[in-house]
Amino acid sequence: MPPATPHPAPSAATPPVAARLGNVASSPVREILALTARPEVISFAGGLPAPELFDTDGIRAAYAAVLTDLPQHALQYSTTEGDPALREAVAARYTARGLPTGADDLLVTTGSQQALTLLTTALVEPGSVVLVEDPCYLAALQTFGFAGARVVPVPTDDDGILPEALDEIAARERPTLLYLVPTFQNPTGRTLPAARRAAVAEAAARHGFWIAEDDPYGELRYDGDPVLPIAAHPAAADRTALLGSFSKVMAPGLRLGHLRAPAALRRACVIAKQAADLHTSTVDQAAAARYLRDSDLDAHIATIREAYRARRDALLDGLPGALPEGSRWNRPDGGMFVWATLPGGRDATALLATAVGHSVAYVPGAPFFCGTPDPAALRLSFTTHAPDEIAEGLRRLAKTFG
């Protein structure tokens, strides 16, 4: 007679995930992108670069060159700080734009989103106050939520963050960090004027907080003159971290960003990065450095600007016929987004399902607010579609409000 098979002991409940996950919502933009992935949908939702504008040949040649000339280097582990040639090239580009920078001022990151995560790890304790412009970039709100920060919104107008409100809130809240996107902001497309940038720098010096200045869109200017970054203001030079990215001007799939920060903060971010991923992909960094050496990125950016300017103008030209009478929208000087507000108590979130039914999509503005949301707001991205597709998308959008 075979021995009896022992019954397994009853299992305990599945161990829980960390409690901090319960306080951080999934990105509604990512969920909308999944909803609108059908090829027939003309989507103004995602802030995606136009894939047909990628310099595929130049990038392919850069990878081929490093894998031919330096395969042992390109496929090996690397230093946490990043490829020296890439840091030199990025430093030269910052210097040419009016912000003197050396290679040692920079840390290469896996996209600028990682740079923000490293800064948050280095600076923000649970319960620390982080100030954000309202509305704000969604992934930044997620990052600060994971860190257990108390996120406090600062009011804005059509020119961005209000310095008087920032000063009053900083005096009351004693923040650790201010996060903002001063040039062609996501989601609004707004640009903070030079005088307000100086006021923000002076407020940081007066109240003793750090500034995280996120600049993924600054090179995508279609009108007007460039404005120096906040990091260039002497009052804030010792307390400003500048985040940059190749995602919008080279290719987002490279996942290459960079962090320019004062020495002590940069060293802290290097330690945080060692714990996160040791270093950013060696072969991707080497290929980007070779691309910057052998190709003309500025000429490529000029091509992108020309295409995006036409797409922005197509969107702006069509909005009067697409949105209901009484709607408002801005005219951004660059970047990827137009911010609009519907009239008469209309709810952009409630109307999205109707829009998708007409095979067109946008992003409701409400999730971008840290404070009281505006249900009538919506974000429209113009970069992914050619002008004729934009015109058709706006004809479909008009049916949503008919």
PDB file of C-alpha atoms in Angstrom, residues 55-67 287 291:
ATOM      1  CA  ASP A  55      17.443  60.248 -38.504  1.00  0.00           C
ATOM      2  CA  THR A  56      17.456  56.485 -38.902  1.00  0.00           C
ATOM      3  CA  ASP A  57      20.401  56.427 -41.289  1.00  0.00           C
ATOM      4  CA  GLY A  58      22.573  58.616 -39.090  1.00  0.00           C
ATOM      5  CA  ILE A  59      21.787  56.640 -35.945  1.00  0.00           C
ATOM      6  CA  ARG A  60      22.335  53.317 -37.731  1.00  0.00           C
ATOM      7  CA  ALA A  61      25.731  54.559 -38.950  1.00  0.00           C
ATOM      8  CA  ALA A  62      26.687  55.662 -35.422  1.00  0.00           C
ATOM      9  CA  TYR A  63      25.920  52.227 -33.961  1.00  0.00           C
ATOM     10  CA  ALA A  64      27.771  50.510 -36.783  1.00  0.00           C
ATOM     11  CA  ALA A  65      30.805  52.719 -36.231  1.00  0.00           C
ATOM     12  CA  VAL A  66      31.129  52.085 -32.497  1.00  0.00           C
ATOM     13  CA  LEU A  67      30.523  48.342 -32.902  1.00  0.00           C
ATOM     14  CA  ALA A 287      26.469  55.655 -30.375  1.00  0.00           C
ATOM     15  CA  TYR A 291      26.334  60.598 -33.804  1.00  0.00           C
TER      16      TYR A 291
END
